[in-house]
Amino acid sequence: MNAQLTLDEIKSARELLKEYEPANKAIDAVERHNGNLETSFEELWIEKNGQSAMGVKKIWQTTLDVLRDELCGNEGFRARLSDYTKSPENAVLLTAAITSLMALTAIPLDPSIATIIILYILKIGLNVYCKYTDVGDGGTLPPGK
């Protein structure tokens, strides 16, 4: 599932995260790619790690899969995201969600890449991320009723 932020969402994220320097790099990438989070991830991944033999699209999906296994059952992480969604104007809560993601995962994540992943999870929703975007469904949501 390829999520895209609107101009207003990009502006809001930039304003909220202006004091968190690694996020500025992430927001700049999102802006350059017209809100496309996957393409922004790809740019930051290549910049940080170089071109992968797997291809960056595969790295995006693999990263989401590994993080899903680590994050979806973690009540502390769920609580951090829930706190932020209840107070989306609170920059401290958003920054805490980003740093929490980095602390919880077994894979080392650059803070700007972690920012992209948090924005992605917030855009589609944690429950959707955890239940409906796995490899078995081809990354699509179930049909609406």
XYZ file of N, CA and C in Angstrom:
435
model
N 0.856 -1.176 0.000
C 0.000 0.000 0.000
C 0.896 1.232 0.000
N 0.693 2.074 -0.964
C 1.488 3.286 -1.065
C 0.679 4.459 -0.527
N 1.100 4.980 0.603
C 0.396 6.101 1.228
C 1.048 7.408 0.799
N 0.225 8.418 0.662
C 0.710 9.725 0.242
C 0.137 10.787 1.168
N 1.006 11.687 1.623
C 0.562 12.795 2.463
C 0.086 13.948 1.587
N -0.921 14.648 2.071
C -1.389 15.852 1.390
C -0.447 17.004 1.722
N -0.574 18.095 0.994
C 0.242 19.276 1.290
C -0.001 19.770 2.707
N -1.248 19.740 3.158
C -1.555 20.165 4.524
C -0.917 19.246 5.557
N -0.915 17.949 5.286
C -0.281 17.001 6.213
C 1.228 17.205 6.264
N 1.833 17.488 5.123
C 3.273 17.762 5.081
C 3.580 19.024 5.878
N 2.792 20.054 5.653
C 2.984 21.326 6.365
C 2.826 21.123 7.873
N 1.824 20.382 8.270
C 1.579 20.115 9.682
C 2.740 19.330 10.303
N 3.217 18.306 9.597
C 4.343 17.513 10.103
C 5.592 18.376 10.223
N 5.832 19.220 9.234
C 7.007 20.099 9.283
C 6.937 21.032 10.492
N 5.771 21.602 10.715
C 5.598 22.521 11.846
C 5.789 21.790 13.177
N 5.185 20.625 13.296
C 5.283 19.864 14.542
C 6.699 19.396 14.836
N 7.416 19.012 13.809
C 8.727 18.394 14.004
C 9.894 19.344 13.757
N 9.625 20.636 13.697
C 10.678 21.598 13.359
C 11.844 21.576 14.345
N 11.598 21.193 15.584
C 12.658 21.151 16.591
C 13.416 19.822 16.588
N 12.926 18.843 15.860
C 13.570 17.525 15.798
C 14.308 17.430 14.465
N 15.587 17.724 14.488
C 16.397 17.874 13.276
C 16.309 16.699 12.296
N 16.393 15.439 12.743
C 16.310 14.342 11.765
C 14.999 14.342 10.978
N 13.949 14.838 11.582
C 12.654 14.864 10.892
C 12.661 15.861 9.740
N 13.436 16.922 9.853
C 13.486 17.914 8.776
C 13.955 17.285 7.468
N 14.940 16.403 7.560
C 15.443 15.700 6.385
C 14.341 14.821 5.782
N 13.595 14.159 6.642
C 12.498 13.299 6.183
C 11.401 14.126 5.522
N 11.016 15.219 6.151
C 9.945 16.065 5.611
C 10.379 16.686 4.286
N 11.655 17.073 4.190
C 12.166 17.597 2.913
C 12.003 16.558 1.799
N 12.330 15.299 2.104
C 12.187 14.229 1.106
C 10.721 14.030 0.737
N 9.848 14.034 1.725
C 8.413 13.861 1.468
C 7.908 14.992 0.574
N 8.366 16.190 0.851
C 7.957 17.344 0.046
C 8.457 17.207 -1.400
N 9.720 16.794 -1.561
C 10.291 16.612 -2.910
C 9.520 15.574 -3.724
N 8.952 14.603 -3.026
C 8.251 13.508 -3.707
C 6.736 13.653 -3.610
N 6.292 14.897 -3.441
C 4.855 15.206 -3.448
C 4.052 14.351 -2.476
N 4.632 14.113 -1.302
C 3.916 13.388 -0.256
C 4.041 11.883 -0.319
N 4.730 11.352 -1.317
C 4.855 9.905 -1.471
C 5.855 9.364 -0.445
N 5.350 8.608 0.522
C 6.185 8.128 1.621
C 7.132 7.015 1.186
N 6.678 6.138 0.320
C 7.543 5.042 -0.137
C 8.735 5.579 -0.925
N 8.494 6.497 -1.828
C 9.575 7.086 -2.618
C 10.523 7.878 -1.724
N 9.980 8.544 -0.716
C 10.810 9.287 0.236
C 11.704 8.333 1.017
N 11.126 7.207 1.452
C 11.903 6.169 2.134
C 13.038 5.697 1.235
N 12.726 5.419 -0.033
C 13.729 4.932 -0.980
C 14.898 5.908 -1.090
N 14.585 7.192 -1.223
C 15.641 8.203 -1.344
C 16.542 8.203 -0.115
N 15.928 8.214 1.061
C 16.709 8.258 2.301
C 17.500 6.968 2.508
N 16.908 5.836 2.131
C 17.597 4.548 2.271
C 18.862 4.520 1.410
N 18.725 4.917 0.145
C 19.873 4.917 -0.766
C 20.939 5.884 -0.269
N 20.520 7.048 0.195
C 21.467 8.038 0.714
C 22.242 7.478 1.902
N 21.564 6.759 2.774
C 22.183 6.236 4.000
C 22.952 4.941 3.751
N 22.399 4.042 2.927
C 22.937 2.688 2.810
C 23.447 2.314 1.425
N 23.224 3.161 0.443
C 23.595 2.813 -0.922
C 22.529 1.938 -1.562
N 22.714 1.657 -2.821
C 21.760 0.832 -3.561
C 21.816 -0.593 -3.032
N 20.670 -1.187 -2.829
C 20.586 -2.559 -2.334
C 20.496 -3.536 -3.494
N 21.082 -4.712 -3.315
C 20.958 -5.764 -4.326
C 19.512 -6.243 -4.424
N 18.762 -6.088 -3.322
C 17.355 -6.494 -3.296
C 16.469 -5.501 -4.034
N 16.950 -4.282 -4.154
C 16.109 -3.214 -4.693
C 15.409 -2.508 -3.544
N 15.257 -1.205 -3.651
C 14.708 -0.446 -2.531
C 13.234 -0.735 -2.287
N 12.476 -1.069 -3.317
C 11.061 -1.398 -3.089
C 10.953 -2.629 -2.209
N 11.819 -3.597 -2.436
C 11.841 -4.800 -1.607
C 12.285 -4.436 -0.183
N 13.233 -3.525 -0.052
C 13.681 -3.082 1.273
C 12.529 -2.412 2.015
N 11.748 -1.574 1.337
C 10.587 -0.904 1.946
C 9.639 -1.951 2.524
N 9.255 -2.928 1.707
C 8.305 -3.944 2.161
C 8.907 -4.813 3.262
N 10.171 -5.182 3.123
C 10.830 -5.994 4.149
C 10.902 -5.237 5.464
N 11.236 -3.960 5.401
C 11.294 -3.135 6.611
C 9.929 -3.078 7.277
N 8.889 -2.828 6.499
C 7.533 -2.792 7.069
C 7.150 -4.136 7.679
N 7.527 -5.229 7.033
C 7.205 -6.562 7.547
C 7.913 -6.835 8.870
N 9.207 -6.532 8.935
C 9.975 -6.757 10.163
C 9.416 -5.893 11.289
N 9.150 -4.636 10.984
C 8.615 -3.738 12.011
C 7.226 -4.168 12.461
N 6.422 -4.663 11.549
C 5.078 -5.136 11.908
C 5.193 -6.207 12.987
N 6.095 -7.152 12.774
C 6.288 -8.228 13.749
C 6.708 -7.681 15.109
N 7.508 -6.633 15.115
C 8.026 -6.083 16.362
C 7.070 -5.098 17.031
N 6.325 -4.335 16.250
C 5.538 -3.231 16.807
C 4.095 -3.575 17.141
N 3.483 -4.404 16.341
C 2.035 -4.583 16.465
C 1.611 -5.219 17.783
N 2.459 -6.015 18.378
C 2.122 -6.611 19.663
C 2.650 -5.832 20.853
N 3.307 -4.711 20.602
C 3.911 -3.941 21.686
C 2.928 -2.891 22.196
N 2.400 -3.129 23.376
C 1.388 -2.220 23.936
C 1.949 -0.828 24.223
N 3.220 -0.751 24.579
C 3.836 0.551 24.824
C 3.859 1.409 23.569
N 4.212 0.791 22.448
C 4.229 1.513 21.177
C 2.818 1.918 20.776
N 1.878 0.989 20.923
C 0.478 1.300 20.610
C -0.006 2.485 21.453
N 0.377 2.495 22.723
C -0.036 3.583 23.618
C 0.566 4.912 23.174
N 1.838 4.896 22.754
C 2.471 6.143 22.282
C 1.744 6.700 21.055
N 1.438 5.830 20.109
C 0.716 6.296 18.917
C -0.684 6.772 19.272
N -1.325 6.066 20.171
C -2.668 6.457 20.604
C -2.637 7.822 21.285
N -1.640 8.043 22.136
C -1.503 9.347 22.798
C -1.369 10.462 21.765
N -0.541 10.215 20.737
C -0.359 11.241 19.715
C -1.647 11.472 18.927
N -2.344 10.414 18.553
C -3.556 10.597 17.749
C -4.649 11.316 18.532
N -4.592 11.242 19.857
C -5.549 11.988 20.686
C -5.168 13.463 20.787
N -3.879 13.766 20.615
C -3.385 15.148 20.680
C -2.428 15.397 19.517
N -2.944 15.444 18.283
C -2.061 15.541 17.120
C -1.299 16.860 17.000
N -1.613 17.806 17.852
C -0.880 19.072 17.829
C 0.345 19.029 18.742
N 0.556 17.918 19.436
C 1.623 17.800 20.425
C 2.887 17.224 19.782
N 3.863 18.097 19.545
C 5.113 17.693 18.900
C 5.898 16.701 19.746
N 5.851 16.854 21.053
C 6.590 15.956 21.944
C 6.094 14.518 21.777
N 4.781 14.349 21.657
C 4.228 13.001 21.499
C 4.612 12.383 20.157
N 4.667 13.189 19.114
C 5.072 12.679 17.805
C 6.549 12.296 17.818
N 7.379 13.144 18.389
C 8.801 12.835 18.503
C 9.008 11.582 19.350
N 8.226 11.435 20.415
C 8.322 10.244 21.266
C 7.964 8.982 20.487
N 6.989 9.067 19.607
C 6.619 7.907 18.787
C 7.774 7.516 17.861
N 8.440 8.507 17.300
C 9.574 8.241 16.402
C 10.723 7.604 17.171
N 11.089 8.179 18.305
C 12.201 7.631 19.083
C 11.844 6.273 19.677
N 10.578 6.074 20.000
C 10.121 4.779 20.496
C 10.290 3.708 19.420
N 9.941 4.038 18.192
C 10.126 3.107 17.078
C 11.590 2.694 16.970
N 12.492 3.660 17.044
C 13.919 3.354 16.918
C 14.401 2.488 18.078
N 13.893 2.738 19.268
C 14.331 1.989 20.449
C 13.801 0.556 20.464
N 12.626 0.344 19.910
C 11.981 -0.970 19.981
C 12.455 -1.966 18.943
N 13.019 -1.492 17.874
C 13.299 -2.395 16.763
C 14.688 -3.007 16.852
N 14.787 -4.214 16.330
C 16.069 -4.907 16.300
C 16.942 -4.401 15.152
N 16.305 -3.791 14.149
C 17.088 -3.277 13.031
C 17.456 -1.820 13.313
N 18.689 -1.446 13.020
C 19.082 -0.053 13.249
C 18.414 0.857 12.219
N 17.706 1.854 12.716
C 16.999 2.779 11.829
C 17.549 4.186 11.980
N 17.847 4.800 10.863
C 18.192 6.210 10.850
C 16.953 6.989 11.297
N 17.114 8.033 12.122
C 15.949 8.786 12.595
C 15.084 9.365 11.477
N 15.682 9.768 10.371
C 14.861 10.309 9.275
C 14.027 9.200 8.635
N 14.579 8.003 8.532
C 13.826 6.865 7.998
C 12.723 6.468 8.973
N 13.033 6.485 10.268
C 12.011 6.188 11.283
C 10.869 7.201 11.202
N 11.189 8.448 10.914
C 10.161 9.482 10.768
C 9.215 9.134 9.620
N 9.774 8.711 8.489
C 8.949 8.322 7.335
C 8.027 7.165 7.720
N 8.559 6.195 8.432
C 7.762 5.017 8.807
C 6.631 5.409 9.752
N 6.918 6.279 10.712
C 5.860 6.733 11.632
C 4.792 7.501 10.859
N 5.195 8.368 9.951
C 4.210 9.102 9.146
C 3.350 8.137 8.334
N 3.962 7.081 7.824
C 3.218 6.064 7.071
C 2.198 5.365 7.975
N 2.644 4.920 9.139
C 1.741 4.219 10.063
C 0.610 5.140 10.502
N 0.922 6.395 10.776
C -0.125 7.344 11.168
C -1.101 7.595 10.020
N -0.597 7.633 8.804
C -1.458 7.898 7.643
C -2.463 6.769 7.428
N -1.998 5.531 7.457
C -2.914 4.419 7.184
C -3.591 3.896 8.444
N -3.038 4.224 9.609
C -3.592 3.751 10.875
C -2.868 2.499 11.346
N -2.620 2.417 12.634
C -1.879 1.285 13.186
C -2.627 -0.030 12.991
N -3.932 -0.025 13.182
C -4.686 -1.271 13.015
C -4.645 -1.764 11.576
N -4.741 -0.848 10.620
C -4.640 -1.233 9.212
C -3.239 -1.774 8.939
N -2.229 -1.078 9.434
C -0.845 -1.525 9.249
C -0.651 -2.934 9.807
N -1.184 -3.168 10.977
C -0.970 -4.455 11.644
C -1.796 -5.589 11.046
N -2.973 -5.292 10.517
C -3.874 -6.368 10.096
C -4.051 -6.521 8.597
N -4.015 -5.436 7.856
C -4.458 -5.504 6.464
C -3.391 -5.262 5.420
N -2.182 -4.950 5.811
C -1.179 -4.643 4.797
C -0.068 -5.677 4.783
N -0.407 -6.911 5.073
C 0.635 -7.928 5.041
C 0.822 -8.472 3.629
N 1.876 -9.232 3.455
C 2.268 -9.722 2.140
C 1.171 -10.578 1.511
N 0.441 -11.325 2.308
C -0.576 -12.229 1.800
C -1.695 -11.543 1.039
N -1.955 -10.289 1.306
C -3.054 -9.615 0.608
C -2.561 -8.678 -0.487
N -1.290 -8.747 -0.787
C -0.755 -7.917 -1.862
C -0.702 -6.441 -1.511
N -0.805 -6.120 -0.216
C -0.711 -4.730 0.205
C -1.955 -3.923 -0.054
N -3.104 -4.580 -0.160
C -4.332 -3.840 -0.414
C -5.283 -3.972 0.759
N -6.161 -3.039 0.863
C -7.179 -3.066 1.905
C -8.347 -3.923 1.442
N -9.108 -4.461 2.391
C -10.293 -5.211 1.986
C -11.299 -4.274 1.329
N -12.178 -4.811 0.464
C -13.151 -3.943 -0.208
C -14.111 -3.312 0.787
N -14.538 -2.090 0.476
C -15.503 -1.391 1.328
C -16.879 -2.012 1.200
N -17.696 -1.775 2.192
C -19.062 -2.326 2.172
C -20.041 -1.284 1.724
